[in-house]
Short mmCIF file of C-alpha atoms in Angstrom, two decimals:
data_model
loop_
_atom_site.label_atom_id
_atom_site.label_comp_id
_atom_site.label_asym_id
_atom_site.label_seq_id
_atom_site.Cartn_x
_atom_site.Cartn_y
_atom_site.Cartn_z
CA MET U 1 16.27 -42.14 11.01
CA ARG U 2 12.98 -43.53 12.29
CA THR U 3 11.92 -40.07 13.46
CA ARG U 4 12.84 -38.43 10.15
CA LEU U 5 11.06 -41.09 8.10
CA LEU U 6 7.96 -40.89 10.29
CA SER U 7 7.91 -37.09 10.06
CA ILE U 8 8.12 -37.23 6.26
CA LEU U 9 5.33 -39.82 5.97
CA LEU U 10 3.06 -38.05 8.46
CA THR U 11 3.64 -34.68 6.81
CA LEU U 12 2.66 -36.10 3.43
CA MET U 13 -0.41 -37.81 4.91
CA ALA U 14 -1.45 -34.64 6.72
CA ALA U 15 -1.07 -32.67 3.47
CA VAL U 16 -3.22 -35.22 1.61
CA LEU U 17 -5.90 -35.18 4.31
CA ALA U 18 -5.88 -31.38 4.35
CA ALA U 19 -6.13 -31.29 0.55
CA LEU U 20 -9.21 -33.53 0.79
CA GLY U 21 -10.75 -32.13 3.97
CA VAL U 22 -10.63 -28.39 3.20
CA PRO U 23 -12.49 -28.65 -0.16
CA LEU U 24 -14.93 -31.11 1.40
CA GLY U 25 -15.63 -28.69 4.23
CA TYR U 26 -16.21 -25.87 1.75
CA LEU U 27 -18.51 -28.01 -0.40
CA THR U 28 -20.45 -29.10 2.68
CA ALA U 29 -21.03 -25.50 3.76
CA ALA U 30 -21.98 -24.47 0.22
CA SER U 31 -24.37 -27.42 -0.11
CA GLU U 32 -26.10 -26.63 3.19
CA GLN U 33 -26.50 -22.96 2.20
CA SER U 34 -27.79 -23.90 -1.27
CA GLU U 35 -30.50 -26.03 0.34
CA VAL U 36 -31.57 -23.07 2.49
CA VAL U 37 -31.58 -20.68 -0.48
CA VAL U 38 -33.60 -23.10 -2.64
CA ASP U 39 -36.05 -23.57 0.22
CA ARG U 40 -36.46 -19.79 0.57
CA ILE U 41 -36.99 -19.48 -3.19
CA ASP U 42 -39.71 -22.14 -3.08
CA ASP U 43 -41.38 -20.36 -0.17
CA ALA U 44 -41.22 -17.03 -1.99
CA ALA U 45 -42.66 -18.60 -5.16
CA ARG U 46 -45.56 -20.05 -3.20
CA PHE U 47 -46.38 -16.69 -1.64
CA ALA U 48 -46.05 -15.03 -5.06
CA GLN U 49 -48.65 -17.44 -6.46
CA ASP U 50 -51.02 -16.64 -3.59
CA LEU U 51 -50.81 -12.87 -4.24
CA PRO U 52 -54.23 -11.67 -5.53
CA THR U 53 -54.30 -10.42 -9.09
CA PRO U 54 -53.94 -6.66 -8.78
CA GLY U 55 -55.82 -4.13 -10.80
CA ARG U 56 -54.83 -0.69 -11.98
CA THR U 57 -56.66 2.21 -10.34
CA GLY U 58 -55.33 5.22 -12.15
CA GLY U 59 -54.67 4.56 -15.80
CA ILE U 60 -51.41 3.87 -17.48
CA ASN U 61 -49.37 6.55 -15.69
CA THR U 62 -50.50 5.33 -12.33
CA ALA U 63 -49.79 1.77 -13.39
CA MET U 64 -46.22 2.61 -14.27
CA LYS U 65 -45.70 3.81 -10.71
CA GLY U 66 -46.85 0.46 -9.45
CA ASP U 67 -50.03 1.71 -7.81
CA TYR U 68 -51.81 -1.64 -7.85
CA GLN U 69 -54.67 -2.72 -5.66
CA PRO U 70 -56.61 -6.01 -5.46
CA VAL U 71 -59.55 -6.30 -7.76
CA ALA U 72 -63.03 -6.61 -6.34
CA GLY U 73 -63.62 -9.96 -4.66
CA ASP U 74 -59.93 -10.61 -3.78
CA THR U 75 -59.98 -8.91 -0.39
CA GLY U 76 -60.48 -12.27 1.34
CA ARG U 77 -57.47 -13.79 -0.44
CA LEU U 78 -55.37 -10.83 0.65
CA SER U 79 -56.40 -11.30 4.28
CA SER U 80 -55.60 -15.01 4.03
CA LEU U 81 -52.17 -14.16 2.56
CA ILE U 82 -51.42 -11.75 5.39
CA GLY U 83 -52.31 -14.46 7.88
CA GLU U 84 -50.06 -17.01 6.17
CA VAL U 85 -47.16 -14.56 6.15
CA THR U 86 -47.60 -13.91 9.87
CA ARG U 87 -47.78 -17.63 10.73
CA TYR U 88 -44.73 -18.29 8.54
CA HIS U 89 -42.70 -15.76 10.50
CA GLU U 90 -43.91 -17.07 13.85
CA LEU U 91 -43.17 -20.67 12.93
CA TYR U 92 -39.72 -20.32 11.31
CA GLY U 93 -38.51 -16.98 12.63
CA ILE U 94 -37.90 -15.77 9.06
CA ARG U 95 -38.66 -12.22 8.12
CA ILE U 96 -40.89 -12.09 5.03
CA GLY U 97 -42.49 -9.27 3.12
CA ILE U 98 -44.51 -8.76 -0.06
CA PHE U 99 -44.04 -5.25 -1.41
CA TYR U 100 -45.38 -3.36 -4.38
CA ARG U 101 -42.98 -1.75 -6.82
CA ASP U 102 -43.09 1.54 -4.95
CA GLY U 103 -42.19 -0.21 -1.68
CA GLY U 104 -45.70 -0.28 -0.35
CA ALA U 105 -46.31 -3.31 1.86
CA VAL U 106 -48.88 -5.92 0.87
CA ALA U 107 -48.10 -8.37 3.69
CA VAL U 108 -45.17 -8.08 6.12
CA ALA U 109 -44.06 -10.06 9.15
CA PRO U 110 -42.99 -8.76 11.54
CA GLN U 111 -45.03 -5.60 11.29
CA GLY U 112 -43.11 -2.50 10.33
CA TRP U 113 -40.22 -4.33 8.67
CA GLN U 114 -38.69 -2.31 5.81
CA VAL U 115 -36.17 -3.23 3.12
CA SER U 116 -35.00 0.29 2.30
CA THR U 117 -31.47 -0.27 3.68
CA GLY U 118 -28.94 -3.07 3.91
CA PRO U 119 -28.70 -6.25 1.82
CA GLY U 120 -32.48 -6.33 1.50
CA SER U 121 -32.52 -3.13 -0.58
CA GLU U 122 -30.04 -4.58 -3.09
CA ALA U 123 -32.03 -7.81 -3.39
CA PHE U 124 -35.27 -5.80 -3.75
CA GLN U 125 -33.81 -3.74 -6.57
CA GLU U 126 -32.61 -6.85 -8.39
CA ALA U 127 -36.12 -8.35 -8.14
CA LEU U 128 -37.62 -5.15 -9.55
CA ASP U 129 -35.39 -5.63 -12.57
CA GLY U 130 -37.22 -8.89 -13.22
CA ARG U 131 -34.71 -11.42 -11.95
CA ARG U 132 -34.18 -13.31 -8.75
CA SER U 133 -31.63 -11.81 -6.38
CA HIS U 134 -28.15 -13.24 -6.64
CA ASN U 135 -27.05 -15.96 -4.25
CA PRO U 136 -25.98 -14.58 -0.86
CA ASP U 137 -22.35 -14.68 0.19
CA GLN U 138 -21.20 -17.89 1.82
CA VAL U 139 -22.03 -18.04 5.52
CA TRP U 140 -19.41 -19.60 7.81
CA PRO U 141 -19.91 -20.83 11.36
CA TRP U 142 -18.14 -17.76 12.75
CA ASP U 143 -20.40 -15.27 10.88
CA THR U 144 -22.72 -14.68 13.83
CA GLY U 145 -24.42 -11.49 12.63
CA LYS U 146 -25.12 -12.51 9.07
CA THR U 147 -28.50 -13.22 7.43
CA LEU U 148 -29.61 -14.79 4.13
CA THR U 149 -31.70 -12.50 1.95
CA VAL U 150 -33.67 -13.86 -1.03
CA ALA U 151 -35.92 -11.72 -3.24
CA LEU U 152 -38.25 -13.02 -6.01
CA PRO U 153 -40.22 -10.86 -8.45
CA VAL U 154 -43.98 -11.32 -8.90
CA VAL U 155 -44.72 -11.05 -12.60
CA ARG U 156 -48.20 -10.45 -14.03
CA ASP U 157 -48.72 -10.04 -17.79
CA GLY U 158 -44.98 -9.58 -18.29
CA ASP U 159 -44.72 -6.82 -15.69
CA VAL U 160 -43.13 -6.95 -12.24
CA VAL U 161 -46.00 -5.96 -9.99
CA ALA U 162 -44.55 -6.93 -6.61
CA VAL U 163 -41.56 -8.48 -4.84
CA VAL U 164 -41.48 -11.29 -2.27
CA ILE U 165 -38.43 -11.00 -0.04
CA THR U 166 -37.24 -13.19 2.83
CA GLU U 167 -34.51 -12.58 5.36
CA SER U 168 -33.47 -15.77 7.20
CA PRO U 169 -31.38 -16.04 10.37
CA THR U 170 -28.26 -18.15 9.88
CA GLY U 171 -28.06 -19.76 13.31
CA PRO U 172 -29.51 -23.15 12.27
CA LEU U 173 -27.46 -23.13 9.07
CA ARG U 174 -24.25 -22.37 10.93
CA ALA U 175 -25.05 -25.10 13.45
CA ARG U 176 -25.57 -27.66 10.70
CA VAL U 177 -22.35 -26.61 8.94
CA GLN U 178 -20.45 -26.81 12.20
CA GLN U 179 -21.88 -30.27 12.86
CA GLN U 180 -20.89 -31.43 9.38
CA TRP U 181 -17.43 -30.02 9.91
CA MET U 182 -17.12 -31.88 13.20
CA VAL U 183 -18.02 -35.11 11.40
CA ILE U 184 -15.38 -34.34 8.75
CA ALA U 185 -12.85 -33.46 11.45
CA GLY U 186 -13.63 -36.71 13.25
CA GLY U 187 -13.09 -38.60 10.03
CA GLU U 188 -9.83 -36.73 9.48
CA VAL U 189 -8.65 -37.57 13.00
CA LEU U 190 -9.60 -41.22 12.50
CA ALA U 191 -7.86 -41.28 9.14
CA MET U 192 -4.79 -39.60 10.65
CA THR U 193 -4.75 -42.14 13.49
CA VAL U 194 -4.88 -44.98 10.99
CA ALA U 195 -2.19 -43.22 8.96
CA VAL U 196 0.04 -42.90 12.04
CA LEU U 197 -0.36 -46.59 12.85
CA PHE U 198 0.30 -47.51 9.24
CA ALA U 199 3.36 -45.23 9.14
CA VAL U 200 4.72 -46.74 12.36
CA LEU U 201 4.26 -50.27 11.01
CA LEU U 202 5.72 -49.30 7.65
CA THR U 203 8.78 -47.63 9.15
CA GLY U 204 9.26 -50.56 11.50
CA TRP U 205 9.08 -52.99 8.59
CA VAL U 206 11.50 -50.91 6.52
CA LEU U 207 13.96 -50.07 9.31
CA ARG U 208 14.01 -53.42 11.12
CA PRO U 209 16.68 -54.83 8.74
CA VAL U 210 18.57 -51.54 9.04
CA ARG U 211 18.62 -51.78 12.85
CA THR U 212 19.73 -55.41 12.62
CA LEU U 213 22.46 -54.40 10.18
CA ASP U 214 23.51 -51.56 12.48
CA ARG U 215 23.79 -53.91 15.47
CA ALA U 216 25.81 -56.41 13.44
CA THR U 217 28.11 -53.65 12.21
CA HIS U 218 28.61 -52.41 15.77
CA ASP U 219 29.35 -55.93 16.97
CA ILE U 220 31.95 -56.44 14.26
CA ALA U 221 33.45 -53.01 14.94
CA THR U 222 33.82 -53.91 18.63
CA GLY U 223 35.52 -57.22 17.90
CA ARG U 224 32.62 -59.70 17.78
CA MET U 225 33.44 -60.94 14.32
CA ASN U 226 30.88 -63.77 14.35
CA ALA U 227 27.96 -61.31 14.15
CA ARG U 228 25.81 -61.77 11.05
CA VAL U 229 22.50 -60.46 9.66
CA ALA U 230 19.59 -62.79 8.99
CA PRO U 231 18.52 -61.90 5.40
CA SER U 232 14.80 -62.09 6.10
CA GLY U 233 12.13 -59.41 6.38
CA GLY U 234 12.04 -55.92 4.97
CA PRO U 235 12.21 -54.71 1.37
CA PRO U 236 14.07 -56.83 -1.21
CA GLU U 237 16.83 -54.22 -1.50
CA LEU U 238 17.60 -54.46 2.23
CA ARG U 239 17.53 -58.26 2.13
CA ARG U 240 20.05 -58.14 -0.70
CA LEU U 241 22.13 -55.66 1.33
CA ALA U 242 22.05 -58.06 4.31
CA ARG U 243 23.36 -60.91 2.15
CA SER U 244 26.10 -58.68 0.76
CA PHE U 245 27.02 -57.59 4.28
CA ASN U 246 27.32 -61.20 5.41
CA ASP U 247 29.52 -62.02 2.42
CA MET U 248 31.71 -59.01 3.18
CA ALA U 249 31.98 -59.97 6.86
CA ASP U 250 32.97 -63.53 5.90
CA HIS U 251 35.72 -62.22 3.63
CA VAL U 252 36.95 -59.82 6.30
CA VAL U 253 37.03 -62.57 8.92
CA LEU U 254 38.85 -64.86 6.50
CA ALA U 255 41.45 -62.19 5.73
CA MET U 256 41.92 -61.41 9.43
CA ASP U 257 42.23 -65.08 10.31
CA GLN U 258 44.85 -65.52 7.61
CA GLN U 259 46.69 -62.49 8.95
CA ARG U 260 46.56 -63.81 12.52
CA VAL U 261 47.74 -67.24 11.44
CA PHE U 262 50.60 -65.68 9.52
CA VAL U 263 51.67 -63.50 12.46
CA ALA U 264 51.40 -66.41 14.89
CA ASP U 265 53.30 -68.77 12.60
CA ALA U 266 55.94 -66.18 11.78
CA SER U 267 56.54 -65.24 15.41
CA HIS U 268 56.60 -68.88 16.44
CA GLN U 269 58.97 -69.90 13.64
CA LEU U 270 61.31 -66.99 14.35
CA ARG U 271 61.67 -67.77 18.03
CA ASN U 272 63.79 -70.92 17.50
CA PRO U 273 66.28 -69.32 15.07
CA LEU U 274 66.51 -66.32 17.39
CA ALA U 275 67.19 -68.53 20.40
CA ALA U 276 69.89 -70.36 18.43
CA LEU U 277 71.34 -67.03 17.33
CA LEU U 278 71.50 -65.76 20.92
CA LEU U 279 73.18 -68.98 21.99
CA ARG U 280 75.80 -68.60 19.25
CA VAL U 281 76.34 -65.00 20.33
CA GLU U 282 77.03 -66.20 23.86
CA LEU U 283 79.45 -68.83 22.59
CA LEU U 284 81.11 -66.26 20.37
CA GLY U 285 81.47 -63.96 23.35
CA LEU U 286 83.52 -66.57 25.17
CA GLU U 287 86.08 -66.57 22.37
CA LEU U 288 86.35 -62.81 21.84
CA PRO U 289 89.33 -61.01 23.30
CA ASP U 290 88.89 -58.52 26.09
CA GLY U 291 87.57 -55.07 25.23
CA HIS U 292 84.51 -56.16 23.29
CA GLU U 293 82.09 -56.46 26.25
CA ALA U 294 80.14 -53.33 25.26
CA GLU U 295 79.43 -54.52 21.71
CA LEU U 296 78.52 -57.97 23.02
CA GLY U 297 76.13 -56.48 25.59
CA ALA U 298 74.42 -54.39 22.90
CA VAL U 299 73.93 -57.48 20.76
CA ARG U 300 72.47 -59.38 23.72
CA GLU U 301 70.11 -56.48 24.52
CA GLU U 302 68.82 -56.25 20.95
CA GLY U 303 68.36 -59.99 20.81
CA ILE U 304 66.37 -59.99 24.05
CA ARG U 305 64.29 -57.08 22.77
CA LEU U 306 63.58 -58.96 19.54
CA ALA U 307 62.56 -62.03 21.53
CA ARG U 308 60.16 -59.88 23.57
CA VAL U 309 58.63 -58.44 20.41
CA LEU U 310 58.11 -61.94 19.02
CA ASP U 311 56.46 -63.02 22.28
CA ASP U 312 54.16 -60.00 22.18
CA LEU U 313 53.29 -60.66 18.55
CA LEU U 314 52.40 -64.23 19.41
CA GLY U 315 50.32 -62.98 22.35
CA LEU U 316 48.53 -60.43 20.13
CA ALA U 317 47.76 -63.07 17.50
CA THR U 318 46.44 -65.39 20.21
CA ALA U 319 44.29 -62.60 21.70
CA GLU U 320 42.81 -61.69 18.32
CA HIS U 321 42.07 -65.31 17.55
CA ALA U 322 40.39 -65.92 20.92
CA ARG U 323 36.59 -65.97 21.11
CA PRO U 324 35.91 -65.95 24.87
CA GLU U 325 32.42 -66.08 26.31
CA PRO U 326 31.97 -63.35 28.93
CA GLU U 327 30.71 -64.58 32.29
CA PRO U 328 29.70 -62.88 35.54
CA VAL U 329 32.80 -62.32 37.68
CA ASP U 330 33.57 -60.67 41.02
CA LEU U 331 35.71 -57.79 39.80
CA ASN U 332 36.74 -56.84 43.35
CA ARG U 333 38.36 -60.22 43.87
CA LEU U 334 39.89 -60.34 40.38
CA VAL U 335 41.34 -56.82 40.53
CA LEU U 336 42.62 -57.27 44.08
CA ALA U 337 44.41 -60.47 43.04
CA ARG U 338 46.22 -58.68 40.21
CA VAL U 339 47.08 -55.70 42.45
CA GLU U 340 48.61 -58.00 45.05
CA ALA U 341 50.54 -59.82 42.33
CA TRP U 342 52.10 -56.54 41.13
CA ARG U 343 52.68 -55.03 44.57
CA PRO U 344 56.18 -56.55 45.01
CA THR U 345 57.25 -55.08 41.66
CA ALA U 346 55.87 -51.69 42.70
CA GLU U 347 57.70 -51.79 46.03
CA GLN U 348 60.91 -52.83 44.28
CA ARG U 349 60.66 -49.71 42.11
CA GLY U 350 59.85 -47.46 45.09
CA LEU U 351 56.14 -47.02 44.19
CA ARG U 352 52.88 -47.33 46.07
CA LEU U 353 50.14 -49.43 44.55
CA ASP U 354 46.80 -48.30 46.04
CA TRP U 355 43.30 -49.41 45.23
CA ASP U 356 39.75 -48.35 46.04
CA ALA U 357 36.55 -50.23 45.25
CA PRO U 358 32.91 -50.50 46.34
CA LEU U 359 31.76 -53.40 48.49
CA LEU U 360 30.48 -55.34 45.51
CA ALA U 361 31.32 -54.99 41.82
CA ARG U 362 30.09 -57.61 39.38
CA GLY U 363 30.77 -57.51 35.68
CA LEU U 364 30.57 -59.62 32.53
CA ALA U 365 34.09 -60.46 31.40
CA ASP U 366 36.46 -63.26 30.49
CA PRO U 367 38.47 -63.69 33.72
CA ILE U 368 41.67 -64.77 31.98
CA GLY U 369 41.50 -62.14 29.24
CA PHE U 370 40.54 -59.36 31.67
CA GLY U 371 43.33 -60.34 34.04
CA SER U 372 45.86 -60.29 31.21
CA ALA U 373 44.63 -56.90 30.04
CA LEU U 374 44.87 -55.49 33.58
CA ASP U 375 48.40 -56.92 33.87
CA ALA U 376 49.43 -55.08 30.69
CA VAL U 377 47.95 -51.81 31.97
CA LEU U 378 49.59 -52.15 35.41
CA ASP U 379 52.94 -53.00 33.81
CA ASN U 380 52.69 -49.87 31.66
CA ALA U 381 51.77 -47.67 34.65
CA LEU U 382 54.61 -48.98 36.82
CA LYS U 383 57.11 -48.37 34.00
CA PHE U 384 56.38 -44.66 33.70
CA ALA U 385 55.48 -43.70 37.28
CA PRO U 386 58.34 -41.78 38.97
CA THR U 387 59.93 -43.19 42.10
CA GLY U 388 58.06 -42.23 45.27
CA SER U 389 54.72 -41.70 43.52
CA ALA U 390 51.58 -43.82 43.63
CA VAL U 391 49.68 -45.86 41.09
CA THR U 392 45.98 -45.95 42.00
CA VAL U 393 43.47 -48.58 40.92
CA THR U 394 39.79 -47.68 41.40
CA ILE U 395 36.53 -49.42 40.54
CA ALA U 396 33.43 -47.34 39.70
CA LEU U 397 29.93 -48.68 39.08
CA GLY U 398 27.94 -47.16 36.23
CA LYS U 399 24.38 -47.76 35.18
CA ARG U 400 25.32 -50.37 32.58
CA GLU U 401 29.05 -50.86 33.00
CA VAL U 402 31.86 -51.19 35.50
CA ALA U 403 34.95 -49.03 35.00
CA ILE U 404 38.37 -49.98 36.43
CA THR U 405 40.77 -47.02 36.29
CA VAL U 406 44.55 -47.31 36.62
CA ALA U 407 46.06 -43.84 37.16
CA ASP U 408 49.74 -42.98 37.49
CA GLN U 409 51.63 -39.76 38.17
CA GLY U 410 54.08 -40.13 35.31
CA PRO U 411 54.89 -37.64 32.54
CA GLY U 412 51.59 -38.32 30.80
CA LEU U 413 50.87 -37.80 27.10
CA THR U 414 49.98 -34.86 24.87
CA ALA U 415 46.60 -34.60 23.14
CA GLU U 416 48.12 -35.85 19.88
CA GLU U 417 49.76 -38.78 21.66
CA LEU U 418 46.47 -39.69 23.38
CA ASP U 419 44.94 -40.16 19.94
CA ARG U 420 47.63 -42.69 19.00
CA ILE U 421 48.16 -44.59 22.23
CA GLY U 422 47.05 -48.18 21.89
CA ASP U 423 48.13 -48.43 18.26
CA ARG U 424 50.35 -51.37 17.45
CA PHE U 425 54.08 -50.74 17.85
CA TRP U 426 53.45 -47.08 18.69
CA ARG U 427 55.60 -45.52 21.38
CA SER U 428 56.08 -41.89 22.29
CA SER U 429 59.35 -40.38 21.07
CA ARG U 430 59.98 -39.29 24.69
CA HIS U 431 59.86 -42.89 25.94
CA GLN U 432 62.04 -44.72 23.45
CA ASN U 433 64.55 -45.58 26.19
CA VAL U 434 61.91 -47.46 28.22
CA ASP U 435 61.71 -51.21 27.75
CA GLY U 436 58.75 -52.38 25.71
CA SER U 437 57.55 -53.35 22.28
CA GLY U 438 54.59 -51.02 21.91
CA LEU U 439 52.16 -53.93 21.86
CA GLY U 440 51.12 -54.22 25.51
CA LEU U 441 48.17 -51.82 25.42
CA SER U 442 47.14 -53.12 21.98
CA ILE U 443 46.97 -56.63 23.45
CA ALA U 444 44.98 -55.29 26.42
CA ARG U 445 42.49 -53.55 24.14
CA THR U 446 42.10 -56.67 21.98
CA LEU U 447 41.47 -58.86 25.03
CA LEU U 448 38.84 -56.46 26.38
CA LEU U 449 37.08 -56.08 23.03
CA ALA U 450 36.92 -59.86 22.66
CA GLY U 451 35.11 -60.02 26.01
CA GLY U 452 32.68 -57.17 25.25
CA GLY U 453 34.63 -54.43 27.05
CA SER U 454 36.69 -51.40 26.02
CA LEU U 455 39.93 -49.59 26.81
CA ASP U 456 40.11 -45.78 27.02
CA PHE U 457 42.73 -43.21 27.97
CA ALA U 458 42.55 -39.82 29.69
CA PRO U 459 45.06 -37.32 31.14
CA VAL U 460 45.52 -36.91 34.91
CA GLU U 461 46.01 -33.52 36.53
CA PRO U 462 48.62 -32.21 37.06
CA THR U 463 50.54 -34.99 35.31
CA GLY U 464 49.94 -38.62 34.56
CA LEU U 465 47.82 -40.99 32.54
CA ALA U 466 44.56 -42.74 33.42
CA VAL U 467 43.71 -45.97 31.63
CA VAL U 468 40.06 -47.07 31.96
CA LEU U 469 39.08 -50.71 31.48
CA THR U 470 35.31 -50.98 30.98
CA VAL U 471 33.20 -54.15 31.04
CA PRO U 472 29.41 -54.61 31.00
CA ARG U 473 27.76 -54.74 34.39
CA ALA U 474 26.25 -58.07 35.50
CA SER U 475 22.65 -58.09 36.71
CA LYS U 476 21.71 -59.22 40.20
CA ARG U 477 20.01 -62.33 38.80
CA GLN U 478 23.22 -63.48 37.16
CA GLY U 479 25.54 -65.67 39.17
CA VAL U 480 29.11 -64.76 39.98
CA THR U 481 32.10 -66.99 39.44
CA ALA U 482 35.53 -66.39 40.81
#
């Protein structure tokens, strides 16, 4: 969610910066070019003012052809103009020419430059029509071979008598535009950096209550029902959601506590009447005539089974009500103790109880609750393992957890049954003749969840079931208690 929110914010910010930066870059380039064009127009106007007043040498027909020459006494001004044009070209590197209407050169630098072809001819023709040439096309930093051409008519007595035309290289202009663009790009990068930092802080502020709520939800889902969310920080809507979540969690805990109390009280209250009933059955059996032993045995068996169910219900209620504090334990020692305790039962049933573990395995668990859960798993494995087979207990160290696997070689479970195993009172239809209440693995899972662990199931090839008890791994700096 953080990545998606950041991507949305940064995309919007990048779009805004692009919407501002692209027009600004265009305006900067256009402004720089306008300054150059205005400067060339001013230069052309100055040279047009310095052009000597021409005189007609051949009457009106000759005048219409533009055959103008300087009047007597202006030869010195013409020479001075030619010198200024030459110095202008040498100083700025700009081609400049003053031409009569027929294209005859008055003053040109460099020598021999003509405007008969290219953009200069179009600008020259526009100036002959009595107007300044139109603004040149926009020059961009990548237009390396482009020039700026500006033509200005020289008007005397309402007639266009000559044209001043300049052709400027665009290298300095392109360099200035590129420099301005680099400044804009630097500002965009700086703004984007600030935007990224702001977006990170904003998403952190918005999502911090969400992450806290997610952790609390996960804690409650894994059995830590005392997890709550501090309704502080973040937007008002999320603070209100945190308060609602806490209220909901309180109601759930209250309902579960009431359910546990009811189950515990019911199972406890039913044990005494059941014990009295079994005693009366035994007394009644002493008075029955011969031939009723089978019915009496069935009644005893059902009574014992009901007593076992009540004991398991009381154990489940106790496990759900427990709030143990996990502590660092030596799992090798704890598991070995439970294996040795169940070894006589395994040998009595013709089974081998093997185990394999690393030299040192430390985990965070409630020793009593973990031991009880392991007892339930071992009891289940020994029930279904066929005579002559082996039940194997192994300990594997993960990066963050320790896994204790109990694997048998029994009939195993189907994929559908694996999804249901561990549910309360659930038993496979193929195992209804095996003693049990269907609560043993549920109690084991509840005990592990209360201590921060988990219980998982997997098939064993070719047949069998593997039950994996997982607890968090203890760090080396944490002590170990037996």
